[in-house]
Coordinates of C-alpha atoms in Angstrom, one line a residue:
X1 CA 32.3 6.1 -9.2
X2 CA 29.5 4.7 -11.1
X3 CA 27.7 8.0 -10.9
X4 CA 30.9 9.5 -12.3
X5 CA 30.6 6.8 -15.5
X6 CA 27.1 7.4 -16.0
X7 CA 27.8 10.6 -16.6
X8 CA 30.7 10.1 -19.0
X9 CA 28.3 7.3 -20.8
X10 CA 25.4 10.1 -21.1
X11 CA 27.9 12.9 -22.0
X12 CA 29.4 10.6 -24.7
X13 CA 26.2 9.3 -26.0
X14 CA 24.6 13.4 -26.0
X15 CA 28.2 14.8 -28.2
X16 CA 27.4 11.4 -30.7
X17 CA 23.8 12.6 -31.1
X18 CA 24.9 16.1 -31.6
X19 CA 27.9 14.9 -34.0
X20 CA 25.4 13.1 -36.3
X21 CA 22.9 16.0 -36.6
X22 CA 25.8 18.0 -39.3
X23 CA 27.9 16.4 -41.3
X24 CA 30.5 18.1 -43.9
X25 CA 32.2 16.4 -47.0
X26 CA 35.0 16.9 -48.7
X27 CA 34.1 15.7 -52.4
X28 CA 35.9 16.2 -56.3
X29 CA 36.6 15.3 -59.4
X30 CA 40.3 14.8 -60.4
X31 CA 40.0 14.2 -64.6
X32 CA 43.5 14.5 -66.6
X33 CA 44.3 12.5 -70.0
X34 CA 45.1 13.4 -73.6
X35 CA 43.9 15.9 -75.4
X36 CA 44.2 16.9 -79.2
X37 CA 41.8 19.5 -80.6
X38 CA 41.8 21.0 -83.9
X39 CA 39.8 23.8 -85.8
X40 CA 39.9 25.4 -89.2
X41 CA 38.3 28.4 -90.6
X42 CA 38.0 31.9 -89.1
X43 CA 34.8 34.3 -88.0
X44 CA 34.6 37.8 -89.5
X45 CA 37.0 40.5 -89.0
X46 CA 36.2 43.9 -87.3
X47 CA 34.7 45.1 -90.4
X48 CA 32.4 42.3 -90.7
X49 CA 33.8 41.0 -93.8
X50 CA 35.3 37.8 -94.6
X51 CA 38.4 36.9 -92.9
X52 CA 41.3 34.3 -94.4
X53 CA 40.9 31.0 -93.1
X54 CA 42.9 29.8 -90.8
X55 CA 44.0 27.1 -88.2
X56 CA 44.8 26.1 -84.9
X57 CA 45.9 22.7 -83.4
X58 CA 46.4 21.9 -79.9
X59 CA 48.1 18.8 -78.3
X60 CA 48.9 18.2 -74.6
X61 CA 48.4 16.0 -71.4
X62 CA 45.7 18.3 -70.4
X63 CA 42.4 17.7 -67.8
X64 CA 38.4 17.9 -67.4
X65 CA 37.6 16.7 -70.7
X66 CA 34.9 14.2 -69.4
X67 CA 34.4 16.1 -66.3
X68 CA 35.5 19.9 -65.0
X69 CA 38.3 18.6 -62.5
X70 CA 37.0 20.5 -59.1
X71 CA 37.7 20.4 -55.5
X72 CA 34.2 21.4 -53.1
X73 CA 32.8 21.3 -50.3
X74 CA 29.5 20.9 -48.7
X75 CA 27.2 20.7 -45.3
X76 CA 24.1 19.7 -43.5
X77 CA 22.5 20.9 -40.3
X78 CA 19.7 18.6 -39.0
X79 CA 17.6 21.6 -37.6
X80 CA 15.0 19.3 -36.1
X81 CA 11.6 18.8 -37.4
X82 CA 12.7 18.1 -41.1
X83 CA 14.3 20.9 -41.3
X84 CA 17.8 21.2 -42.8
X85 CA 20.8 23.7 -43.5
X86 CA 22.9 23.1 -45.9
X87 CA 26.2 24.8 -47.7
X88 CA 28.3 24.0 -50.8
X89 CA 31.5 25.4 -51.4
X90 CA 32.9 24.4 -55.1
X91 CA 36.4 25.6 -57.1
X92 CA 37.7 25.0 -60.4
X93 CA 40.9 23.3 -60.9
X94 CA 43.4 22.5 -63.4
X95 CA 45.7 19.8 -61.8
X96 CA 48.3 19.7 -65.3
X97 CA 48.9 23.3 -65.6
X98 CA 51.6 25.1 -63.8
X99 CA 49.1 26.9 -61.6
X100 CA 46.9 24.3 -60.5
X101 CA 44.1 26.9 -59.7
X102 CA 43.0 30.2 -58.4
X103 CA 39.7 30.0 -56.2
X104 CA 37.4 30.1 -58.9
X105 CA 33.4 29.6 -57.5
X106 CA 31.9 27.1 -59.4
X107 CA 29.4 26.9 -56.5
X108 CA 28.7 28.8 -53.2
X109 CA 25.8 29.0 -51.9
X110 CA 23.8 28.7 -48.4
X111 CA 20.0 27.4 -47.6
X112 CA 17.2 26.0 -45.7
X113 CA 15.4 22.8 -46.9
X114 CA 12.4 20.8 -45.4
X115 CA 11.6 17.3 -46.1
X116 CA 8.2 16.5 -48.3
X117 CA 8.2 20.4 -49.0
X118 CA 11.8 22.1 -50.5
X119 CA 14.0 23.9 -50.2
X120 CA 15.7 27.9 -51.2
X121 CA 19.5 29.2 -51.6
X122 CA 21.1 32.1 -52.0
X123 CA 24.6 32.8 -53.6
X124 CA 26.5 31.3 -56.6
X125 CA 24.2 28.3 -58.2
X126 CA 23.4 26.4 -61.6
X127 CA 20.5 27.7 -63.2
X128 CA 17.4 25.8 -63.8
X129 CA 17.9 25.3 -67.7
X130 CA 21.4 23.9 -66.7
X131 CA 19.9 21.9 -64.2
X132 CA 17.7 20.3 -67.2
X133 CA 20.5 19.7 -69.6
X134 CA 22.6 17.9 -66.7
X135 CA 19.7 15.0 -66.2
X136 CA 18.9 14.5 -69.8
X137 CA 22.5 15.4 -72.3
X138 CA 23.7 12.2 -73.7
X139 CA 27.3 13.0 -72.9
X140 CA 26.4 14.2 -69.1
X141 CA 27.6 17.5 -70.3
X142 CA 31.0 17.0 -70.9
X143 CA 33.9 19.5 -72.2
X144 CA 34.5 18.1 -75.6
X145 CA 33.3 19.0 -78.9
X146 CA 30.3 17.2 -80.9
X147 CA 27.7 18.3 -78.4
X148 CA 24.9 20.5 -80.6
X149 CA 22.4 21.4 -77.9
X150 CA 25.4 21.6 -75.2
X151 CA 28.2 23.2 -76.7
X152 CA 31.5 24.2 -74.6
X153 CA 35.0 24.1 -74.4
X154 CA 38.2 23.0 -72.5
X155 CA 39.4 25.1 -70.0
X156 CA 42.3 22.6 -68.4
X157 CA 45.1 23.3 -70.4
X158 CA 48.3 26.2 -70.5
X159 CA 48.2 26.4 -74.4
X160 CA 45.5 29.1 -76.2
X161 CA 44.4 28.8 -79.6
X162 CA 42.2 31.8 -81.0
X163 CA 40.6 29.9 -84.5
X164 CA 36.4 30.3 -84.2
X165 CA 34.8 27.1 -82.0
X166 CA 38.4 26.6 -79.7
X167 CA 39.0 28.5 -77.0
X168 CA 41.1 27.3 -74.3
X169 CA 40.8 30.0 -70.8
X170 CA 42.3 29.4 -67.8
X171 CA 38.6 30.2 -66.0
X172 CA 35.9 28.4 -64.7
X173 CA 35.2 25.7 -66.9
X174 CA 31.5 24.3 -68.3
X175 CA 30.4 27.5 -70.0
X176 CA 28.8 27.1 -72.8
X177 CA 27.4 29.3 -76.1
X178 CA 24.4 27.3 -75.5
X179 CA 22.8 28.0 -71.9
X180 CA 23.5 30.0 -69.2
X181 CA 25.2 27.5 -67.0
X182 CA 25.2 29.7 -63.2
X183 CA 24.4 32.6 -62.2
X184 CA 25.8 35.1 -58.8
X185 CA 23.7 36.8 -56.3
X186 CA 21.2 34.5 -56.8
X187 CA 17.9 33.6 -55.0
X188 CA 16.7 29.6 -56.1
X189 CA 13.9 27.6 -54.8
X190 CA 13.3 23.9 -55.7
X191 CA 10.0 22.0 -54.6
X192 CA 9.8 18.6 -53.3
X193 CA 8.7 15.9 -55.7
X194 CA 5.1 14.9 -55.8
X195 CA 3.4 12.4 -57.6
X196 CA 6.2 13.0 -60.0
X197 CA 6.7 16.6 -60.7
X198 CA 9.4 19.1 -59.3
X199 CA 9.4 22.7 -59.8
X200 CA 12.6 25.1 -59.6
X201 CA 13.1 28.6 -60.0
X202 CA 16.0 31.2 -59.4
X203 CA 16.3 35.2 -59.3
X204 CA 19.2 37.2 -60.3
X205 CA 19.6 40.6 -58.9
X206 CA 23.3 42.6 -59.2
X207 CA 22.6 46.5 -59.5
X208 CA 25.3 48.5 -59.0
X209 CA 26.1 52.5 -59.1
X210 CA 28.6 54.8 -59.2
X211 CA 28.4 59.0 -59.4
X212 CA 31.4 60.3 -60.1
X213 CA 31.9 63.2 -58.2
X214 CA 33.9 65.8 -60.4
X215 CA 33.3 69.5 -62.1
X216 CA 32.2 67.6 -65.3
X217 CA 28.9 67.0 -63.6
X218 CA 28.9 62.9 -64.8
X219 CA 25.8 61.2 -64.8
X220 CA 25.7 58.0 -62.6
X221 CA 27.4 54.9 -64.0
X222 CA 25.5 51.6 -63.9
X223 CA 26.2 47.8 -64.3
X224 CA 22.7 46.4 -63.5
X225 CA 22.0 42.5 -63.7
X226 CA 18.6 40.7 -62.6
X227 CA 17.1 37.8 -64.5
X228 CA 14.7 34.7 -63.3
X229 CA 14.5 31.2 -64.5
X230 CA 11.8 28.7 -64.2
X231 CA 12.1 24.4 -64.8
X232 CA 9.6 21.7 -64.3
X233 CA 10.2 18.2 -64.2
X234 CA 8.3 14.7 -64.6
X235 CA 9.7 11.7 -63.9
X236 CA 6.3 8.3 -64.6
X237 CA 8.6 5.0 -64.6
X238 CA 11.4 5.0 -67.3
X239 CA 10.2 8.3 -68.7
X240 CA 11.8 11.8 -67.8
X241 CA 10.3 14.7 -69.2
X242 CA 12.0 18.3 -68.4
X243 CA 11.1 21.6 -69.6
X244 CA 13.1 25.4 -69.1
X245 CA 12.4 29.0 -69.6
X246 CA 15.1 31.6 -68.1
X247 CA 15.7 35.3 -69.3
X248 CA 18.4 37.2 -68.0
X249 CA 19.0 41.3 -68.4
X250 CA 22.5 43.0 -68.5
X251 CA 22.3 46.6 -68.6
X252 CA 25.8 48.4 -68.2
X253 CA 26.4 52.3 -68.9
X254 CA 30.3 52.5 -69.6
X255 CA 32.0 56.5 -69.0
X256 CA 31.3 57.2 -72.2
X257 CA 27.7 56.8 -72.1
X258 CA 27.4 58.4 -68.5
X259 CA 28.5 61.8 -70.1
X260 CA 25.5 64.2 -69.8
X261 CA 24.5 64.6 -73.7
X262 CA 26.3 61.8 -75.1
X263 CA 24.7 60.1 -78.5
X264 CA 22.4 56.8 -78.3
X265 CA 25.5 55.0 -80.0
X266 CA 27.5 56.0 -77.4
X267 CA 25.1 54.3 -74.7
X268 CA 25.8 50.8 -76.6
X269 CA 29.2 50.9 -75.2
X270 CA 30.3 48.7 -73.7
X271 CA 29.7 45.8 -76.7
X272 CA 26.8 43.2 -76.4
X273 CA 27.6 39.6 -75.0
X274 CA 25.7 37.0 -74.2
X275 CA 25.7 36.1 -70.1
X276 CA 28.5 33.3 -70.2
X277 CA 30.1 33.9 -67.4
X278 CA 28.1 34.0 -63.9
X279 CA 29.2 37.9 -63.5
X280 CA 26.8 38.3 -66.1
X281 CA 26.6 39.6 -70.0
X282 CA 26.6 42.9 -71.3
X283 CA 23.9 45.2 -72.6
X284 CA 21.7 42.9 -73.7
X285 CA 18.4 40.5 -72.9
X286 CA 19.4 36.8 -73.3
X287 CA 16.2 34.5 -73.0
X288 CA 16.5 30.5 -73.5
X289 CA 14.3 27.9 -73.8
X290 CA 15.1 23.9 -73.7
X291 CA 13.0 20.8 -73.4
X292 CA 14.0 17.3 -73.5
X293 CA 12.9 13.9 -72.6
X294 CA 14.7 10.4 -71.9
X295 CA 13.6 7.0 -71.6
X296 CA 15.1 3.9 -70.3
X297 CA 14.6 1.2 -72.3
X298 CA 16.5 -1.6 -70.7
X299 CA 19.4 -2.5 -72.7
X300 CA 19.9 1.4 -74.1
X301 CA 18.6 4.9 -73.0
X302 CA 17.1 7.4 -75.7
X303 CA 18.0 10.5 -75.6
X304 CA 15.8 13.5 -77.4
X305 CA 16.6 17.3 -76.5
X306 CA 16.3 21.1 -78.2
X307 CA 17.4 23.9 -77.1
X308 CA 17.1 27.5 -78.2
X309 CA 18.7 30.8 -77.5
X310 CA 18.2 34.8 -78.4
X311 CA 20.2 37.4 -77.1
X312 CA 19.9 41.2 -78.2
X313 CA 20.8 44.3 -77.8
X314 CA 19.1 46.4 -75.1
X315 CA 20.2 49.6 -77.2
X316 CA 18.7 48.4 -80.2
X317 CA 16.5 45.3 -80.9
X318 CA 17.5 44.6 -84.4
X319 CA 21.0 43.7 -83.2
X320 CA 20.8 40.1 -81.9
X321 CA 22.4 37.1 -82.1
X322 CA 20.1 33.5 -82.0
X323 CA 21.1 29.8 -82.0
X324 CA 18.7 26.9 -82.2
X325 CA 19.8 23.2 -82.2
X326 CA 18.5 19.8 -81.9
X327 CA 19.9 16.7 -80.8
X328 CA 19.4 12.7 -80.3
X329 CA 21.1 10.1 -78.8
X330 CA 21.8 7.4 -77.1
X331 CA 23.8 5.8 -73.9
X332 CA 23.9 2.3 -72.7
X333 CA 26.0 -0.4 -70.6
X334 CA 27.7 -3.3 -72.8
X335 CA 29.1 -5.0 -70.4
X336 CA 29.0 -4.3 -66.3
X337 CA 31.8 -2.3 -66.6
X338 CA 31.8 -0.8 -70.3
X339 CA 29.5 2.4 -71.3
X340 CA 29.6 3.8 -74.3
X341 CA 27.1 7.2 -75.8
X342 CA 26.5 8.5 -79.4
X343 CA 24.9 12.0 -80.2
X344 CA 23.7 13.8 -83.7
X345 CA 22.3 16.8 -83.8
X346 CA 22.3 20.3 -86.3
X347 CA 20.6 23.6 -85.9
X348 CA 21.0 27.3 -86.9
X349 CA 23.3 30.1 -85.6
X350 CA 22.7 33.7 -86.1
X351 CA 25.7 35.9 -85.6
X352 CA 25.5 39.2 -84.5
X353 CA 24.0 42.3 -86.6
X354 CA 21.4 43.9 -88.5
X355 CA 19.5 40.9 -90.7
X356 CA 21.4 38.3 -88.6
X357 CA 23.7 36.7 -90.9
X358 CA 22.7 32.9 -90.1
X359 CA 24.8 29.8 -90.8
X360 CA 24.0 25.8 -90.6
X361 CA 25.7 23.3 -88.3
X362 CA 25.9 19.7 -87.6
X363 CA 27.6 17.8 -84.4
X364 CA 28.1 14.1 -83.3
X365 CA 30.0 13.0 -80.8
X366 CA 31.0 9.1 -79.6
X367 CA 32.4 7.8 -76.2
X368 CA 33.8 5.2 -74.2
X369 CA 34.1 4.3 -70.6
X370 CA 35.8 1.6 -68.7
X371 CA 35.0 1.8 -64.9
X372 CA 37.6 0.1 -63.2
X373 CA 35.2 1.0 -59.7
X374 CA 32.3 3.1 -58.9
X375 CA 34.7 5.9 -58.6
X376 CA 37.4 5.7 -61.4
X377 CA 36.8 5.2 -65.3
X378 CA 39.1 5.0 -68.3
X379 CA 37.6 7.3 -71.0
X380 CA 37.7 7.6 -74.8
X381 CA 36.1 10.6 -76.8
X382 CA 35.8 11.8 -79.9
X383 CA 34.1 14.9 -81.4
X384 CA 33.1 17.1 -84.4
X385 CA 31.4 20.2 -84.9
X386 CA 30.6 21.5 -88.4
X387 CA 29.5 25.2 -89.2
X388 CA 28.6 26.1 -93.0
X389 CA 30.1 29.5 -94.2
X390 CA 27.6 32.7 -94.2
X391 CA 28.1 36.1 -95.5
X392 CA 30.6 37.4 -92.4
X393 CA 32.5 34.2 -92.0
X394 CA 34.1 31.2 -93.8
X395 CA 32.8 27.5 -92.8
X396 CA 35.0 26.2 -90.1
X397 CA 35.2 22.8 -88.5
X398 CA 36.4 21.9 -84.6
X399 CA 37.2 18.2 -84.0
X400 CA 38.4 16.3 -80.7
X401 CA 39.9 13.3 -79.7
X402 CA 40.5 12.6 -75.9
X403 CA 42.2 9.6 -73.8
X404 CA 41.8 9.8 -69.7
X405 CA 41.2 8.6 -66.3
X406 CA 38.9 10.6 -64.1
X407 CA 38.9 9.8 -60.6
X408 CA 35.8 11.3 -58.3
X409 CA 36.2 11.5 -54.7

C-alpha cells in the first residue's frame, strides 16, 4: 500500500513537472465605442484630372478604434537547456458588425528561441519597422486619424465610405499608407539584448508560377514576392533609440503580359500598389525607412519620430509614389488612473505618376484614458488629418472623434 502511494505521489509530481514545461494562453482585445468620422474633398479621377469635391460622414457604435479588437492564441515548450518553442495564433474581429469575423491572420507563426541568445520564426509576423513604430508612436498605434508618421484607418464597422483618407474594409485591421505593418511566408530572427542593443530581421519569399498549357503557346504567369527588413534598438536608462530599413519587391505578370510578344505597357498590368496588405503589393519596389527616439522624463514621455516611404514601379522607375512625415509628441499619467497623449506632425505625399505630383499635410491628434483596472480603460479620441490640394487632386480633410471601453484579456 505505501508502495502503491509512492507511486501515485511520484506519478503526480512527474505529470506537474511535465505540465509546467508548455503552457498555452488564450489572450484579446475586445475594443467597441462610438465612432464618428468625416472627410471632405476627393483624389483624381481616372484621367488624372481634378475631380469635384465631395464628402463622406460616418456615424455608428463601431470597434477597435484604440486597439484592433482580436482574439489569439499562443504557446511555449520548455525544451530544456534554455531552449524554447513557441506559437502564436492571432484573428481579426469585429464584435458590432453582423459578422463578427472571418479567420483573418493577424499573426501565425512557429519558432525556436534560446535564452541570453534569440530566437527565429517562420509564418505570418509584424515586420521590423512595425515593430519600431509600436515601442515609440505616441498613440501606441491606434486606428484613428491624426497620426502623421502612422497613418491607418478603421476597419470595425458595416458602413463604407469611399471620400480620399476614409476607408472603412471589413479586413484585417492596422494597415497603414505609412509602413508595411506584416508580412506572409516569412522567415524573422530577433537577437537577445546585450548591454542594450537588440537586432531583428525578417525575409519574405512568395514565388509562384503557372504555364498554361494551351495551343496559344502562353508564356509562364508569375506573382513573385521576397523582401527583407532589418531594426536595431537601444535602450541606456530612460532613453530608447530605434532605427528601420525594409524593402520589399512585388513582381506579378497578369495574362495579358504572359502573351508571347505582348508590348512593355502591357507587362505593367496588373496596376502598381504599395505592399499593404501581408499578401503583398503589386509590381512594384516599396523601400521604408523610420527612426525615432523616446525619453522618459518622469512626469511626461517625449516622443520624436520620422518616417519615410518610396514605392515604384518595377516596369518603369519614373512612376512612383513617396511620402515623408515627421512627428512629435507627448504621453503622460495625470493622475494614477488618467493618461492622456498629444501628437503634431506634417510631411509631404507624392501621388502616383510621371513628376510625382506632391502635396503638403499636417496631423495632430489628442487622447484620453480612464483605467478603471489594468485591463479595462475608458477612452476619448480625437483626430485631424489635413492634405493641401496638388495638380491631380483637391485639398481634403479627415477628422475623428471616438468614445469607448476596450477590455484586454
Amino acid at each position: 500500500m505505501k508502495k502503491s502511494l509512492f507511486a501515485l505521489a511520484a506519478l503526480g509530481a512527474f505529470a506537474g513537472a511535465a505540465s509546467a514545461q508548455s503552457s498555452v494562453t488564450v489572450y484579446g482585445v475586445v475594443d467597441v465605442g462610438y465612432l464618428n468620422q468625416k472627410a471632405t474633398g476627393a483624389a483624381a479621377n481616372a484621367a488624372g484630372t481634378v475631380a469635384p469635391s465631395g464628402q463622406a460622414n460616418s456615424a455608428s457604435f463601431g470597434n477597435s478604434m484604440e486597439q484592433t479588437s482580436r482574439l489569439g492564441f499562443k504557446g511555449t515548450e520548455d525544451l530544456g537547456g534554455g531552449m524554447i518553442a513557441f506559437f502564436t495564433l492571432e484573428t481579426d474581429m469585429q464584435p458590432t458588425n453582423a459578422s463578427m469575423s472571418s479567420w483573418q491572420t493577424r499573426q501565425g507563426f512557429g519558432g525556436i528561441g534560446k535564452a541570453g541568445v534569440g530566437q527565429f520564426a517562420f509564418g505570418t509576423q509584424y515586420t521590423p519597422m512595425f515593430n519600431q513604430i509600436a515601442a515609440t508612436d505616441v498613440g501606441n498605434t491606434n486606428n484613428m486619424p491624426g497620426n502623421a508618421v502612422y497613418p491607418t484607418t478603421n476597419s470595425g464597422n458595416s458602413s463604407n465610405a469611399t471620400a480620399r483618407g476614409y476607408t472603412d474594409a471589413s479586413g484585417v485591421g492596422g494597415q497603414s499608407a505609412g509602413v508595411t505593418v506584416r508580412t506572409q511566408s516569412t522567415l524573422s530572427a530577433q537577437t537577445a539584448t546585450f548591454s542594450g542593443f537588440k537586432v531583428a530581421a525578417n525575409y519574405t519569399l512568395r514565388n509562384d508560377t503557372v504555364t498554361a498549357n494551351t495551343s496559344a503557346s502562353r508564356l509562364p504567369v508569375t506573382n513573385n514576392y521576397s523582401g527583407w527588413g532589418l531594426s536595431a534598438d537601444y535602450t541606456w536608462q530612460k532613453l530608447y533609440v530605434g532605427l528601420a530599413y525594409q524593402a520589399y519587391k512585388s513582381n506579378n505578370e497578369g495574362q495579358g503580359g504572359a502573351t508571347a510578344g505582348a508590348s512593355a505597357s502591357t507587362l505593367a498590368t496588373p496596376a502598381p500598389a504599395a505592399w499593404i496588405a501581408a499578401s503583398g503589393g503589386s509590381n512594384t519596389q516599396d523601400n521604408q525607412y523610420y527612426g525615432a527616439a523616446t525619453y522618459d522624463f518622469g512626469i511626461l514621455k517625449g516622443y520624436v519620430q520620422y518616417g519615410n516611404r518610396k514605392v515604384g514601379s518595377v516596369i518603369d522607375t519614373s512612376y512612383y509614389a513617396k511620402r515623408t512625415a515627421q512627428q512629435i509628441g507627448v504621453r503622460s499619467f495625470m493622475t494614477p488612473t488618467i493618461e492622456g497623449w498629444a501628437v503634431v506632425g506634417n510631411g509631404k505625399a507624392s501621388s502616383y505618376g510621371r513628376g510625382s505630383p506632391s502635396a503638403g499635410f499636417t496631423a495632430y491628434q489628442v487622447g484620453l484614458n480612464y483605467y478603471l483596472s489594468k485591463r479595462t480603460n475608458l477612452y476619448a479620441i480625437y483626430g485631424s488629418n489635413n492634405e493641401s490640394a496638388s495638380s491631380v487632386q483637391v485639398s481634403t480633410r479627415v477628422t475623428g472623434l471616438a468614445f469607448g471601453t476596450r477590455v484586454t484579456f
